[in-house]
Amino acid sequence: MQIRTRLTLLFLLLAAGILAAVLSAVYWMFKKNTEESFYQGLINQTEVAAQTILLDANKLHPMPSNWIAPDDDINNLPYQENLSIFDQSYQRVFSTNPNAVPIPARDLETIYKHGEERFIHFNLHAYGRTVSAPDSRPYVIVTEGYCNPTVILELRNILIFSFLIGVFLVAVSGWYYAGRALDPVTSILHEVEKIQPSDLSKRVETIKNKDEIGRLAITFNLLLERVERAFLMQKMFISNVSHELNNPLTAIRSQIDVLLQRDRSQEQYKVALNSVLDDLKSLNNMEQQLMDLARVYTTPHSIPRSPTRLDELLWQASDQHKKRNPEYPITIEILKLPEQEEDLIIHANETLLKLALLNLMNNACKYSPDNSAQIKASFEKGRHQIEICDKGDGIPEEERHLIFEPFYRSPRHLQVKGTGIGLSLVKSILNLHEIDISVESPPSGGTIFRLIFPE
Ligand code: ADP
């Protein structure tokens, strides 16, 4: 069922329920009030009868079935209803309408028992009460009549008609307003249908209202932006990876081709094999980085942590970096140390954190003209900070939010070997440890990657 239909039906059911309840209450109260005032009339007439007819005991005698009250009796009494008087043996001794259906003995008995009673006799409302004649004999006077049913019936018809009209108006207006309320959703739906994976640059038109639908459009656009970025990164990854795979593979192939063209000396074979080994190492390095990234991405919560001394970790990373890249010099400057050694201990995954530092050191050297990097560390209780600085050409402002995206490589550095994975891996590892990273490229040149550890 469409939302519009469902909303209209719900609205209709609700409104119809409320309307029916209100109209029923109005009908019920009116009916009750009418009955009450009618009974009040009957009671008054019974009083008058008690005071007039019963005073003249001569008028009271068992009545034959064809008995009709003398005209003066009827005309002198201010009522149009049937009024009958019964003696103790339930015998009718007076009536304004002898043709009236006799009151059953059961009802008369109840009146004698309770002193007075209201009851329905056929379709007439009746009131009866006991009275004592001047000679102390007890009688029962019963007055009965139609409780103006036409007024109640008319009111009932008016209320039913109003209910039907009301329900119709609610249905029409509900359908119209549900349609209007859902209009923006429908237009978003049409726009979304037009968006194809081949062109993710399209956006849903946002409406000015900041209501739920306006926010839905904005959220959807943000989602589209992320999807577009992910697609872009994927494209970049494919082209980078194929480029990075292609370079060493082509080099290996051409070196082997050249080697096989004729016999070579042992020295030449050695040089060529070493070069092939270098290319294989770079392939191996790339594969390793991809594996690390996959690990951090897929199982972030199951990565074990242990108490780790931060200064030692930094020295170990620098040693490892020197061993791997002896041609990349690194200097470490410790600006501050805490008084207590244990204040240097953090809870971390040593291997991953070292890997992040190694990547930052490697980048700093790689993108510096002299291939050197300077590390400045300040270890204070709860305020550890490490800066990895280089003297490269810096990172322009507009690139800074992109460098941490997986597979992003600056077009300025395409001639430098790389995969575009390093910094995204660094970011994921630092996120895991809640370590904040910021990038700064001062106008004087170079880049500073600043790591601020949580308190
Ligand atoms: P890779 O170095 O393999 O290309 P990274 O993810 O480590 O990939 O870095 C992404 C991009 O960020 C690099 O291509 C480079 O353009 C830029 N970058 C990273 N570190 C530096 C730096 N220290 N100086 C200048 N540019 C850098």
CSV table of C-alpha atoms and ligand atoms in Angstrom, one decimal:
chain,number,residue,atom,x,y,z
A,1,MET,CA,0.0,0.0,0.0
A,2,GLN,CA,1.3,3.5,-0.9
A,3,ILE,CA,2.3,5.8,2.0
A,4,ARG,CA,-0.2,8.3,0.8
A,5,THR,CA,-3.1,5.8,1.0
A,6,ARG,CA,-1.9,4.5,4.3
A,7,LEU,CA,-1.6,8.0,5.8
A,8,THR,CA,-5.0,9.0,4.5
A,9,LEU,CA,-6.6,5.8,5.9
A,10,LEU,CA,-4.9,6.3,9.3
A,11,PHE,CA,-6.0,9.9,9.4
A,12,LEU,CA,-9.5,9.0,8.4
A,13,LEU,CA,-9.8,6.2,11.0
A,14,LEU,CA,-8.5,8.6,13.7
A,15,ALA,CA,-10.8,11.5,12.7
A,16,ALA,CA,-13.8,9.2,12.2
A,17,GLY,CA,-13.2,7.6,15.7
A,18,ILE,CA,-13.0,11.0,17.4
A,19,LEU,CA,-16.0,12.4,15.5
A,20,ALA,CA,-18.1,9.3,16.3
A,21,ALA,CA,-17.2,9.5,20.0
A,22,VAL,CA,-18.1,13.3,20.2
A,23,LEU,CA,-21.3,12.9,18.2
A,24,SER,CA,-22.4,9.9,20.3
A,25,ALA,CA,-21.7,11.8,23.5
A,26,VAL,CA,-23.8,14.7,22.2
A,27,TYR,CA,-26.7,12.3,21.2
A,28,TRP,CA,-26.5,10.5,24.5
A,29,MET,CA,-26.5,13.7,26.6
A,30,PHE,CA,-29.3,15.2,24.7
A,31,LYS,CA,-31.4,12.0,25.0
A,32,LYS,CA,-30.6,11.7,28.7
A,33,ASN,CA,-31.6,15.4,29.3
A,34,THR,CA,-34.8,15.0,27.3
A,35,GLU,CA,-35.8,11.9,29.2
A,36,GLU,CA,-35.0,13.6,32.5
A,37,SER,CA,-37.2,16.6,31.8
A,38,PHE,CA,-39.9,14.3,30.5
A,39,TYR,CA,-39.8,12.3,33.7
A,40,GLN,CA,-39.9,15.6,35.6
A,41,GLY,CA,-43.1,16.4,33.7
A,42,LEU,CA,-44.6,13.0,34.6
A,43,ILE,CA,-43.7,13.5,38.3
A,44,ASN,CA,-45.4,16.9,38.3
A,45,GLN,CA,-48.6,15.5,36.7
A,46,THR,CA,-48.6,12.7,39.2
A,47,GLU,CA,-48.5,15.2,42.0
A,48,VAL,CA,-51.4,17.2,40.6
A,49,ALA,CA,-53.4,14.0,40.1
A,50,ALA,CA,-52.6,12.9,43.7
A,51,GLN,CA,-53.9,16.2,45.0
A,52,THR,CA,-57.0,16.5,42.8
A,53,ILE,CA,-58.5,13.2,42.0
A,54,LEU,CA,-57.7,11.3,45.2
A,55,LEU,CA,-59.4,14.0,47.3
A,56,ASP,CA,-62.7,12.9,45.8
A,57,ALA,CA,-62.9,9.2,46.7
A,58,ASN,CA,-66.2,9.0,44.9
A,59,LYS,CA,-64.3,9.2,41.6
A,60,LEU,CA,-62.4,6.0,42.5
A,61,HIS,CA,-64.2,2.8,41.7
A,62,PRO,CA,-63.3,-0.4,39.8
A,63,MET,CA,-63.6,0.5,36.2
A,64,PRO,CA,-65.4,-1.6,33.6
A,65,SER,CA,-63.2,-2.3,30.5
A,66,ASN,CA,-65.2,0.2,28.4
A,67,TRP,CA,-65.0,3.0,31.0
A,68,ILE,CA,-64.1,6.5,29.9
A,69,ALA,CA,-63.3,9.3,32.3
A,70,PRO,CA,-65.8,12.1,32.4
A,71,ASP,CA,-64.8,15.0,30.2
A,72,ASP,CA,-64.4,17.4,33.1
A,73,ASP,CA,-61.9,15.2,34.8
A,74,ILE,CA,-59.7,15.1,31.7
A,75,ASN,CA,-60.1,18.7,30.8
A,76,ASN,CA,-59.3,19.9,34.3
A,77,LEU,CA,-56.0,18.1,34.3
A,78,PRO,CA,-53.0,19.7,32.6
A,79,TYR,CA,-51.6,16.6,30.8
A,80,GLN,CA,-52.0,14.7,27.5
A,81,GLU,CA,-50.4,11.5,28.9
A,82,ASN,CA,-52.3,8.4,30.3
A,83,LEU,CA,-52.8,8.7,34.0
A,84,SER,CA,-54.2,5.7,35.9
A,85,ILE,CA,-54.8,5.0,39.6
A,86,PHE,CA,-54.7,1.4,41.0
A,87,ASP,CA,-55.9,0.2,44.4
A,88,GLN,CA,-54.1,-2.2,46.6
A,89,SER,CA,-55.4,-5.2,44.7
A,90,TYR,CA,-53.9,-3.8,41.5
A,91,GLN,CA,-57.4,-3.0,40.3
A,92,ARG,CA,-57.6,0.1,38.0
A,93,VAL,CA,-59.9,2.6,39.8
A,94,PHE,CA,-59.3,5.6,37.6
A,95,SER,CA,-57.9,6.3,34.1
A,96,THR,CA,-57.8,9.2,31.7
A,97,ASN,CA,-57.6,6.6,28.9
A,98,PRO,CA,-59.2,3.2,29.6
A,99,ASN,CA,-58.0,2.0,26.3
A,100,ALA,CA,-54.4,2.3,27.5
A,101,VAL,CA,-52.6,-1.1,27.9
A,102,PRO,CA,-52.9,-2.1,31.5
A,103,ILE,CA,-49.8,-1.8,33.7
A,104,PRO,CA,-48.6,-5.3,34.6
A,105,ALA,CA,-49.0,-6.4,38.2
A,106,ARG,CA,-45.2,-6.9,38.4
A,107,ASP,CA,-44.5,-3.2,37.9
A,108,LEU,CA,-47.3,-2.1,40.3
A,109,GLU,CA,-45.8,-4.5,42.9
A,110,THR,CA,-42.4,-2.9,42.5
A,111,ILE,CA,-43.9,0.6,43.0
A,112,TYR,CA,-45.7,-0.5,46.1
A,113,LYS,CA,-42.4,-1.9,47.4
A,114,HIS,CA,-40.2,1.1,46.6
A,115,GLY,CA,-42.6,3.9,47.0
A,116,GLU,CA,-41.9,5.2,43.4
A,117,GLU,CA,-40.4,3.8,40.2
A,118,ARG,CA,-39.5,4.9,36.6
A,119,PHE,CA,-39.9,2.2,34.0
A,120,ILE,CA,-40.6,1.7,30.3
A,121,HIS,CA,-44.0,0.3,29.5
A,122,PHE,CA,-44.1,-0.9,25.9
A,123,ASN,CA,-42.7,2.2,24.1
A,124,LEU,CA,-43.9,4.6,26.8
A,125,HIS,CA,-41.9,6.2,29.6
A,126,ALA,CA,-43.8,5.6,32.8
A,127,TYR,CA,-43.6,7.0,36.4
A,128,GLY,CA,-45.5,5.6,39.3
A,129,ARG,CA,-45.7,6.4,43.0
A,130,THR,CA,-47.8,5.4,46.0
A,131,VAL,CA,-50.2,7.8,47.6
A,132,SER,CA,-52.6,7.7,50.6
A,133,ALA,CA,-56.2,8.8,50.1
A,134,PRO,CA,-57.8,11.0,52.8
A,135,ASP,CA,-59.4,7.7,54.1
A,136,SER,CA,-55.8,6.4,54.5
A,137,ARG,CA,-56.2,3.8,51.8
A,138,PRO,CA,-53.0,3.3,49.7
A,139,TYR,CA,-53.1,3.8,45.9
A,140,VAL,CA,-50.6,3.8,43.1
A,141,ILE,CA,-50.7,6.6,40.5
A,142,VAL,CA,-49.0,5.8,37.2
A,143,THR,CA,-48.4,8.5,34.5
A,144,GLU,CA,-47.0,7.4,31.1
A,145,GLY,CA,-46.4,9.0,27.7
A,146,TYR,CA,-44.2,9.4,24.6
A,147,CYS,CA,-40.9,11.0,25.4
A,148,ASN,CA,-40.9,13.2,22.3
A,149,PRO,CA,-39.0,10.6,20.1
A,150,THR,CA,-39.2,12.8,17.0
A,151,VAL,CA,-36.8,15.3,18.4
A,152,ILE,CA,-34.4,12.6,19.4
A,153,LEU,CA,-34.8,10.8,16.1
A,154,GLU,CA,-34.2,14.1,14.2
A,155,LEU,CA,-31.2,14.8,16.2
A,156,ARG,CA,-29.9,11.3,15.5
A,157,ASN,CA,-30.4,11.7,11.8
A,158,ILE,CA,-28.7,15.1,11.8
A,159,LEU,CA,-25.7,13.7,13.7
A,160,ILE,CA,-25.4,10.7,11.3
A,161,PHE,CA,-25.5,13.0,8.3
A,162,SER,CA,-22.9,15.3,9.9
A,163,PHE,CA,-20.7,12.3,10.6
A,164,LEU,CA,-20.9,11.1,7.0
A,165,ILE,CA,-20.1,14.7,5.7
A,166,GLY,CA,-17.3,15.0,8.2
A,167,VAL,CA,-15.8,11.6,7.2
A,168,PHE,CA,-16.0,12.6,3.6
A,169,LEU,CA,-14.3,16.0,4.1
A,170,VAL,CA,-11.6,14.4,6.3
A,171,ALA,CA,-10.9,11.7,3.6
A,172,VAL,CA,-10.6,14.4,0.8
A,173,SER,CA,-8.5,16.8,2.8
A,174,GLY,CA,-6.4,13.9,4.2
A,175,TRP,CA,-5.7,12.6,0.7
A,176,TYR,CA,-4.8,16.1,-0.5
A,177,TYR,CA,-2.5,17.0,2.4
A,178,ALA,CA,-0.8,13.6,2.5
A,179,GLY,CA,0.0,14.1,-1.2
A,180,ARG,CA,1.3,17.6,-0.6
A,181,ALA,CA,3.4,16.4,2.4
A,182,LEU,CA,4.9,13.6,0.3
A,183,ASP,CA,5.6,15.7,-2.8
A,184,PRO,CA,9.2,16.4,-1.8
A,185,VAL,CA,9.8,12.7,-1.2
A,186,THR,CA,8.3,11.8,-4.6
A,187,SER,CA,10.6,14.4,-6.3
A,188,ILE,CA,13.6,13.1,-4.4
A,189,LEU,CA,12.6,9.6,-5.5
A,190,HIS,CA,12.5,10.7,-9.2
A,191,GLU,CA,15.8,12.5,-8.9
A,192,VAL,CA,17.5,9.5,-7.3
A,193,GLU,CA,16.2,7.2,-10.0
A,194,LYS,CA,18.1,9.3,-12.5
A,195,ILE,CA,21.4,8.8,-10.7
A,196,GLN,CA,23.6,6.2,-12.4
A,197,PRO,CA,26.9,4.7,-11.2
A,198,SER,CA,28.5,6.2,-14.4
A,199,ASP,CA,27.6,9.7,-13.2
A,200,LEU,CA,27.7,10.2,-9.5
A,201,SER,CA,28.3,13.9,-9.7
A,202,LYS,CA,24.5,14.5,-9.7
A,203,ARG,CA,22.9,15.7,-6.5
A,204,VAL,CA,19.4,15.7,-5.2
A,205,GLU,CA,17.8,19.2,-5.0
A,206,THR,CA,17.7,20.3,-1.4
A,207,ILE,CA,14.7,22.2,-0.2
A,208,LYS,CA,15.0,25.3,2.0
A,209,ASN,CA,13.0,23.7,4.9
A,210,LYS,CA,15.2,22.1,7.5
A,211,ASP,CA,12.5,19.5,8.3
A,212,GLU,CA,13.0,15.8,8.1
A,213,ILE,CA,12.6,15.7,4.3
A,214,GLY,CA,15.1,18.5,3.9
A,215,ARG,CA,17.5,16.7,6.1
A,216,LEU,CA,16.9,13.5,4.2
A,217,ALA,CA,17.9,15.2,1.0
A,218,ILE,CA,21.1,16.7,2.6
A,219,THR,CA,22.0,13.3,4.1
A,220,PHE,CA,21.4,11.6,0.8
A,221,ASN,CA,23.7,14.1,-0.9
A,222,LEU,CA,26.4,13.5,1.7
A,223,LEU,CA,26.0,9.8,1.1
A,224,LEU,CA,26.4,10.4,-2.6
A,225,GLU,CA,29.5,12.4,-2.0
A,226,ARG,CA,31.0,9.6,0.0
A,227,VAL,CA,30.0,7.1,-2.7
A,228,GLU,CA,31.5,9.3,-5.4
A,229,ARG,CA,34.7,9.7,-3.4
A,230,ALA,CA,34.9,5.9,-2.8
A,231,PHE,CA,34.4,5.3,-6.6
A,232,LEU,CA,37.1,7.9,-7.3
A,233,MET,CA,39.4,6.3,-4.9
A,234,GLN,CA,38.7,2.9,-6.4
A,235,LYS,CA,39.5,4.2,-9.9
A,236,MET,CA,42.6,5.8,-8.5
A,237,PHE,CA,43.6,2.6,-6.8
A,238,ILE,CA,43.2,0.6,-10.0
A,239,SER,CA,45.2,3.0,-12.0
A,240,ASN,CA,47.9,3.4,-9.3
A,241,VAL,CA,48.1,-0.3,-8.5
A,242,SER,CA,48.3,-1.2,-12.2
A,243,HIS,CA,50.9,1.5,-12.7
A,244,GLU,CA,52.9,0.4,-9.7
A,245,LEU,CA,52.6,-3.2,-10.7
A,246,ASN,CA,53.4,-2.5,-14.3
A,247,ASN,CA,56.7,-0.6,-13.6
A,248,PRO,CA,58.6,-3.3,-11.7
A,249,LEU,CA,57.1,-6.1,-13.9
A,250,THR,CA,58.1,-4.3,-17.1
A,251,ALA,CA,61.6,-3.6,-15.6
A,252,ILE,CA,62.0,-7.3,-14.6
A,253,ARG,CA,60.9,-8.5,-18.1
A,254,SER,CA,63.1,-6.1,-20.0
A,255,GLN,CA,66.1,-7.0,-17.8
A,256,ILE,CA,65.6,-10.7,-18.4
A,257,ASP,CA,65.0,-10.1,-22.1
A,258,VAL,CA,68.3,-8.2,-22.4
A,259,LEU,CA,70.1,-10.9,-20.3
A,260,LEU,CA,68.8,-13.7,-22.6
A,261,GLN,CA,69.9,-12.0,-25.8
A,262,ARG,CA,73.5,-13.4,-25.5
A,263,ASP,CA,75.8,-15.0,-22.9
A,264,ARG,CA,76.8,-12.7,-20.1
A,265,SER,CA,79.6,-12.6,-17.6
A,266,GLN,CA,79.0,-13.8,-14.1
A,267,GLU,CA,79.3,-10.2,-12.9
A,268,GLN,CA,76.7,-9.0,-15.4
A,269,TYR,CA,74.3,-11.7,-14.3
A,270,LYS,CA,74.8,-10.7,-10.6
A,271,VAL,CA,74.1,-7.0,-11.4
A,272,ALA,CA,70.9,-7.9,-13.4
A,273,LEU,CA,69.7,-10.3,-10.7
A,274,ASN,CA,70.2,-7.7,-8.0
A,275,SER,CA,68.2,-5.2,-10.0
A,276,VAL,CA,65.4,-7.8,-10.5
A,277,LEU,CA,65.5,-8.5,-6.7
A,278,ASP,CA,65.0,-4.8,-6.0
A,279,ASP,CA,61.9,-4.7,-8.2
A,280,LEU,CA,60.6,-7.8,-6.5
A,281,LYS,CA,61.1,-6.2,-3.2
A,282,SER,CA,59.1,-3.2,-4.2
A,283,LEU,CA,56.3,-5.5,-5.3
A,284,ASN,CA,56.6,-7.4,-2.1
A,285,ASN,CA,56.4,-4.1,-0.1
A,286,MET,CA,53.3,-3.1,-1.9
A,287,GLU,CA,51.6,-6.4,-1.2
A,288,GLN,CA,52.6,-6.1,2.5
A,289,GLN,CA,51.1,-2.6,2.7
A,290,LEU,CA,47.8,-3.8,1.2
A,291,MET,CA,47.7,-6.7,3.7
A,292,ASP,CA,48.3,-4.3,6.6
A,293,LEU,CA,45.6,-2.0,5.4
A,294,ALA,CA,43.1,-4.9,5.0
A,295,ARG,CA,43.9,-6.0,8.6
A,296,VAL,CA,43.4,-2.6,10.1
A,297,TYR,CA,40.2,-2.1,8.1
A,298,THR,CA,38.6,-5.5,8.6
A,299,THR,CA,39.4,-6.4,12.2
A,300,PRO,CA,40.0,-3.2,14.1
A,301,HIS,CA,38.5,-4.4,17.4
A,302,SER,CA,40.4,-7.7,17.6
A,303,ILE,CA,43.8,-6.0,17.4
A,304,PRO,CA,45.7,-6.7,20.7
A,305,ARG,CA,47.3,-3.9,22.8
A,306,SER,CA,49.9,-3.9,25.5
A,307,PRO,CA,51.8,-1.4,27.7
A,308,THR,CA,54.3,0.3,25.3
A,309,ARG,CA,57.1,2.8,26.1
A,310,LEU,CA,56.7,5.6,23.7
A,311,ASP,CA,60.3,6.8,23.6
A,312,GLU,CA,61.6,3.2,23.0
A,313,LEU,CA,59.0,2.7,20.3
A,314,LEU,CA,60.3,5.9,18.5
A,315,TRP,CA,63.9,4.8,18.7
A,316,GLN,CA,63.0,1.3,17.5
A,317,ALA,CA,61.1,2.7,14.5
A,318,SER,CA,64.0,5.0,13.6
A,319,ASP,CA,66.5,2.0,13.9
A,320,GLN,CA,64.3,-0.1,11.7
A,321,HIS,CA,63.9,2.7,9.2
A,322,LYS,CA,67.7,3.2,9.1
A,323,LYS,CA,68.2,-0.5,8.5
A,324,ARG,CA,65.7,-0.6,5.7
A,325,ASN,CA,66.8,2.7,4.1
A,326,PRO,CA,70.3,3.5,5.0
A,327,GLU,CA,70.4,6.3,2.4
A,328,TYR,CA,67.6,8.2,4.3
A,329,PRO,CA,69.1,10.0,7.4
A,330,ILE,CA,66.8,10.7,10.4
A,331,THR,CA,67.5,12.9,13.4
A,332,ILE,CA,65.5,12.6,16.7
A,333,GLU,CA,65.3,15.4,19.2
A,334,ILE,CA,63.6,14.7,22.5
A,335,LEU,CA,62.4,18.1,23.8
A,336,LYS,CA,60.8,17.0,27.0
A,337,LEU,CA,60.7,13.9,29.2
A,338,PRO,CA,58.4,13.2,32.1
A,339,GLU,CA,59.8,12.8,35.7
A,340,GLN,CA,58.3,9.3,36.1
A,341,GLU,CA,59.4,6.7,33.5
A,342,GLU,CA,55.9,5.0,33.7
A,343,ASP,CA,54.4,8.2,32.3
A,344,LEU,CA,56.0,7.3,29.0
A,345,ILE,CA,53.9,4.1,28.8
A,346,ILE,CA,50.8,4.0,26.7
A,347,HIS,CA,48.4,1.2,25.8
A,348,ALA,CA,49.0,0.4,22.2
A,349,ASN,CA,49.6,-2.2,19.5
A,350,GLU,CA,53.4,-1.8,19.2
A,351,THR,CA,53.7,-3.3,15.8
A,352,LEU,CA,51.0,-1.1,14.2
A,353,LEU,CA,52.1,2.1,15.9
A,354,LYS,CA,55.7,1.4,14.8
A,355,LEU,CA,54.4,0.8,11.3
A,356,ALA,CA,52.6,4.2,11.3
A,357,LEU,CA,55.8,6.0,12.4
A,358,LEU,CA,57.8,4.1,9.8
A,359,ASN,CA,55.5,5.2,7.1
A,360,LEU,CA,55.6,8.9,8.2
A,361,MET,CA,59.5,8.7,8.5
A,362,ASN,CA,59.7,7.1,5.1
A,363,ASN,CA,57.4,9.7,3.4
A,364,ALA,CA,59.3,12.6,5.1
A,365,CYS,CA,62.6,11.3,3.6
A,366,LYS,CA,61.0,10.3,0.3
A,367,TYR,CA,59.6,13.7,-0.4
A,368,SER,CA,62.6,15.7,0.9
A,369,PRO,CA,65.1,16.8,-1.7
A,370,ASP,CA,68.0,15.7,0.7
A,371,ASN,CA,66.0,12.6,1.7
A,372,SER,CA,66.3,13.5,5.4
A,373,ALA,CA,63.7,13.8,8.2
A,374,GLN,CA,63.7,15.4,11.6
A,375,ILE,CA,61.7,14.1,14.5
A,376,LYS,CA,60.9,16.2,17.4
A,377,ALA,CA,59.2,14.6,20.4
A,378,SER,CA,57.9,16.1,23.6
A,379,PHE,CA,56.8,13.5,26.2
A,380,GLU,CA,54.9,15.0,29.1
A,381,LYS,CA,52.5,13.2,31.4
A,382,GLY,CA,49.3,12.9,29.5
A,383,ARG,CA,50.5,15.3,26.7
A,384,HIS,CA,52.8,13.4,24.4
A,385,GLN,CA,53.5,14.8,21.0
A,386,ILE,CA,55.6,13.7,18.1
A,387,GLU,CA,56.4,15.8,15.0
A,388,ILE,CA,57.8,14.4,11.8
A,389,CYS,CA,59.3,17.2,9.8
A,390,ASP,CA,60.9,17.4,6.3
A,391,LYS,CA,62.3,20.0,3.9
A,392,GLY,CA,60.2,19.0,0.9
A,393,ASP,CA,57.9,21.1,-1.3
A,394,GLY,CA,55.1,20.9,1.3
A,395,ILE,CA,51.5,19.8,0.7
A,396,PRO,CA,49.1,22.5,-0.7
A,397,GLU,CA,46.0,23.3,1.4
A,398,GLU,CA,43.6,21.8,-1.1
A,399,GLU,CA,45.4,18.5,-1.1
A,400,ARG,CA,45.6,18.0,2.7
A,401,HIS,CA,42.2,16.4,3.1
A,402,LEU,CA,42.9,14.0,0.3
A,403,ILE,CA,46.2,12.6,1.3
A,404,PHE,CA,44.7,10.3,4.0
A,405,GLU,CA,42.3,8.8,1.5
A,406,PRO,CA,43.3,5.3,0.5
A,407,PHE,CA,45.2,5.2,-2.9
A,408,TYR,CA,45.4,9.0,-3.2
A,409,ARG,CA,48.7,10.1,-4.8
A,410,SER,CA,49.4,13.7,-5.6
A,411,PRO,CA,49.9,14.3,-9.3
A,412,ARG,CA,53.0,16.3,-8.3
A,413,HIS,CA,54.7,13.1,-7.1
A,414,LEU,CA,53.8,10.6,-9.7
A,415,GLN,CA,57.5,10.1,-10.6
A,416,VAL,CA,58.2,9.1,-6.9
A,417,LYS,CA,57.7,5.5,-6.1
A,418,GLY,CA,54.6,4.9,-4.0
A,419,THR,CA,51.2,3.2,-3.7
A,420,GLY,CA,49.0,5.9,-2.1
A,421,ILE,CA,48.3,3.4,0.7
A,422,GLY,CA,50.8,4.7,3.4
A,423,LEU,CA,49.0,7.6,4.8
A,424,SER,CA,45.6,6.0,4.9
A,425,LEU,CA,47.2,3.1,6.8
A,426,VAL,CA,48.8,5.7,9.2
A,427,LYS,CA,45.4,7.4,9.7
A,428,SER,CA,43.5,4.1,10.4
A,429,ILE,CA,46.2,3.0,12.9
A,430,LEU,CA,46.2,6.4,14.7
A,431,ASN,CA,42.4,6.4,14.8
A,432,LEU,CA,42.5,3.0,16.5
A,433,HIS,CA,44.7,4.5,19.2
A,434,GLU,CA,42.7,7.8,19.3
A,435,ILE,CA,45.8,9.7,18.3
A,436,ASP,CA,45.2,13.0,16.5
A,437,ILE,CA,47.2,13.8,13.4
A,438,SER,CA,47.5,17.2,11.7
A,439,VAL,CA,49.5,18.4,8.7
A,440,GLU,CA,51.2,21.7,8.4
A,441,SER,CA,53.2,23.1,5.5
A,442,PRO,CA,54.8,26.4,6.6
A,443,PRO,CA,55.4,29.1,4.0
A,444,SER,CA,59.2,28.6,4.5
A,445,GLY,CA,58.7,25.1,3.0
A,446,GLY,CA,58.6,21.5,4.2
A,447,THR,CA,55.9,19.6,5.9
A,448,ILE,CA,55.2,18.8,9.6
A,449,PHE,CA,53.0,15.8,10.5
A,450,ARG,CA,52.0,16.3,14.2
A,451,LEU,CA,50.8,13.4,16.3
A,452,ILE,CA,49.0,14.3,19.6
A,453,PHE,CA,48.4,11.4,21.9
A,454,PRO,CA,45.2,11.2,24.0
A,455,GLU,CA,45.5,12.2,27.7
B,1,ADP,P1,52.6,7.3,-1.4
B,1,ADP,O1,53.7,8.0,-0.6
B,1,ADP,O2,52.9,5.9,-1.5
B,1,ADP,O3,52.3,8.0,-2.7
B,1,ADP,P2,51.0,8.0,0.8
B,1,ADP,O4,49.6,7.6,1.2
B,1,ADP,O5,52.0,7.8,1.8
B,1,ADP,O6,51.3,7.4,-0.5
B,1,ADP,O7,50.9,9.6,0.5
B,1,ADP,C1,49.9,10.1,-0.2
B,1,ADP,C2,50.4,11.4,-0.9
B,1,ADP,O8,50.6,12.4,0.0
B,1,ADP,C3,51.7,11.2,-1.6
B,1,ADP,O9,51.5,10.8,-3.0
B,1,ADP,C4,52.3,12.6,-1.6
B,1,ADP,O10,51.8,13.3,-2.7
B,1,ADP,C5,51.7,13.2,-0.3
B,1,ADP,N1,52.7,13.2,0.8
B,1,ADP,C6,52.8,12.4,1.8
B,1,ADP,N2,53.8,12.7,2.6
B,1,ADP,C7,54.3,13.8,2.1
B,1,ADP,C8,55.4,14.7,2.6
B,1,ADP,N3,56.1,14.5,3.7
B,1,ADP,N4,55.6,15.8,1.8
B,1,ADP,C9,54.9,16.1,0.7
B,1,ADP,N5,53.9,15.3,0.2
B,1,ADP,C10,53.6,14.2,0.9
